[in-house]
């Protein structure tokens, strides 16, 4: 898919987003220049923080990365029913990525999102240029610093454009995870399967994926060992 078309597809996914009614929790304070930082965008209507899915993912990941310090950053955006505000989340996520690479070049970045937060990740990882409210496209120089990407309940997957296919730079590092009956990321009809990812085995699948890629990058986020 051409980059411009992929970007438009990422933005259009907000049209099929629903509300995630689960309650989130605040992100933990990250140590200065942690070995790994998880930058996570919560789902629709969750309180500020990384949300329940983000928290479950981080808690599952920590034991798999023993000996490494793990920080979290909660993407700041409304996560409201105005789904076009996903662009605001994409801007904040991009700014965080760029500032972390500048200030902590050895930190391995993990990008993540759930539901509308997954659409935020779609925009960041597929947009080659600014547009449609997104003003912070990533320079290619930051790509090697991103060790892995995980998204849950990604609306673009329902449109036949999972992030693994949409993003030429990050697709190979991405786990785009969808519960079988989730109506947001598949043709399923079980709404409950969309709002219970924090209890799903897919959280462990995502953590295992990330742990494997973090370990594979060696001692720094540029892939040297």
PDB file of C-alpha atoms in Angstrom, residues 3 6-14 17 77 83-94 97 111 115-138 149 151 154-156 161 163 166-168 170:
ATOM      1  CA  UNK A   3       2.216   5.571   2.250  1.00  0.00           C
ATOM      2  CA  UNK A   6      -1.996   3.877   4.363  1.00  0.00           C
ATOM      3  CA  UNK A   7      -2.140   7.180   6.269  1.00  0.00           C
ATOM      4  CA  UNK A   8      -5.658   7.890   5.054  1.00  0.00           C
ATOM      5  CA  UNK A   9      -6.709   4.364   6.002  1.00  0.00           C
ATOM      6  CA  UNK A  10      -5.307   4.890   9.476  1.00  0.00           C
ATOM      7  CA  UNK A  11      -7.302   8.064   9.934  1.00  0.00           C
ATOM      8  CA  UNK A  12     -10.495   6.537   8.579  1.00  0.00           C
ATOM      9  CA  UNK A  13     -10.421   3.752  11.144  1.00  0.00           C
ATOM     10  CA  UNK A  14     -11.735   6.150  13.774  1.00  0.00           C
ATOM     11  CA  UNK A  17     -14.408   2.935  16.933  1.00  0.00           C
ATOM     12  CA  UNK A  77      -5.211  12.892  24.308  1.00  0.00           C
ATOM     13  CA  UNK A  83     -12.581  10.048  17.178  1.00  0.00           C
ATOM     14  CA  UNK A  84     -10.834  12.644  15.015  1.00  0.00           C
ATOM     15  CA  UNK A  85      -9.010  13.599  18.215  1.00  0.00           C
ATOM     16  CA  UNK A  86      -6.900  10.476  17.649  1.00  0.00           C
ATOM     17  CA  UNK A  87      -4.625  12.845  15.727  1.00  0.00           C
ATOM     18  CA  UNK A  88      -3.929  14.707  18.983  1.00  0.00           C
ATOM     19  CA  UNK A  89      -2.824  11.441  20.551  1.00  0.00           C
ATOM     20  CA  UNK A  90      -0.646  10.696  17.552  1.00  0.00           C
ATOM     21  CA  UNK A  91       1.043  14.088  17.925  1.00  0.00           C
ATOM     22  CA  UNK A  92       1.734  13.461  21.615  1.00  0.00           C
ATOM     23  CA  UNK A  93       3.041   9.939  20.988  1.00  0.00           C
ATOM     24  CA  UNK A  94       5.336  11.194  18.227  1.00  0.00           C
ATOM     25  CA  UNK A  97       9.208   9.181  20.838  1.00  0.00           C
ATOM     26  CA  UNK A 111       4.640   1.503  21.235  1.00  0.00           C
ATOM     27  CA  UNK A 115      -9.035   0.477  20.540  1.00  0.00           C
ATOM     28  CA  UNK A 116      -8.902   4.199  19.722  1.00  0.00           C
ATOM     29  CA  UNK A 117      -5.375   4.078  21.120  1.00  0.00           C
ATOM     30  CA  UNK A 118      -4.552   1.502  18.450  1.00  0.00           C
ATOM     31  CA  UNK A 119      -5.724   4.022  15.838  1.00  0.00           C
ATOM     32  CA  UNK A 120      -3.309   6.520  17.415  1.00  0.00           C
ATOM     33  CA  UNK A 121      -0.487   4.030  16.852  1.00  0.00           C
ATOM     34  CA  UNK A 122      -1.707   3.454  13.277  1.00  0.00           C
ATOM     35  CA  UNK A 123      -1.299   7.137  12.476  1.00  0.00           C
ATOM     36  CA  UNK A 124       2.152   7.436  14.071  1.00  0.00           C
ATOM     37  CA  UNK A 125       3.547   4.378  12.348  1.00  0.00           C
ATOM     38  CA  UNK A 126       2.050   4.914   8.877  1.00  0.00           C
ATOM     39  CA  UNK A 127       2.045   8.680   8.281  1.00  0.00           C
ATOM     40  CA  UNK A 128       5.023   9.826   6.175  1.00  0.00           C
ATOM     41  CA  UNK A 129       3.980  13.479   6.324  1.00  0.00           C
ATOM     42  CA  UNK A 130       1.802  15.899   8.248  1.00  0.00           C
ATOM     43  CA  UNK A 131      -1.906  16.193   7.489  1.00  0.00           C
ATOM     44  CA  UNK A 132      -5.468  15.848   8.850  1.00  0.00           C
ATOM     45  CA  UNK A 133      -4.446  17.285  12.238  1.00  0.00           C
ATOM     46  CA  UNK A 134      -1.310  15.201  12.533  1.00  0.00           C
ATOM     47  CA  UNK A 135       1.662  17.562  12.670  1.00  0.00           C
ATOM     48  CA  UNK A 136       4.476  15.422  14.110  1.00  0.00           C
ATOM     49  CA  UNK A 137       5.521  12.753  11.583  1.00  0.00           C
ATOM     50  CA  UNK A 138       8.420  10.616  12.723  1.00  0.00           C
ATOM     51  CA  UNK A 149       4.747  -2.320  18.538  1.00  0.00           C
ATOM     52  CA  UNK A 151      -2.018  -2.983  19.357  1.00  0.00           C
ATOM     53  CA  UNK A 154      -7.319  -2.195  16.198  1.00  0.00           C
ATOM     54  CA  UNK A 155     -10.173  -0.758  14.065  1.00  0.00           C
ATOM     55  CA  UNK A 156      -8.090  -0.780  10.880  1.00  0.00           C
ATOM     56  CA  UNK A 161      -5.635  -3.137   6.938  1.00  0.00           C
ATOM     57  CA  UNK A 163      -0.862  -2.495  11.112  1.00  0.00           C
ATOM     58  CA  UNK A 166       0.046  -0.873   6.672  1.00  0.00           C
ATOM     59  CA  UNK A 167       3.425   0.129   8.073  1.00  0.00           C
ATOM     60  CA  UNK A 168       6.520  -0.466   5.941  1.00  0.00           C
ATOM     61  CA  UNK A 170       7.203  -0.954  11.744  1.00  0.00           C
TER      62      UNK A 170
END
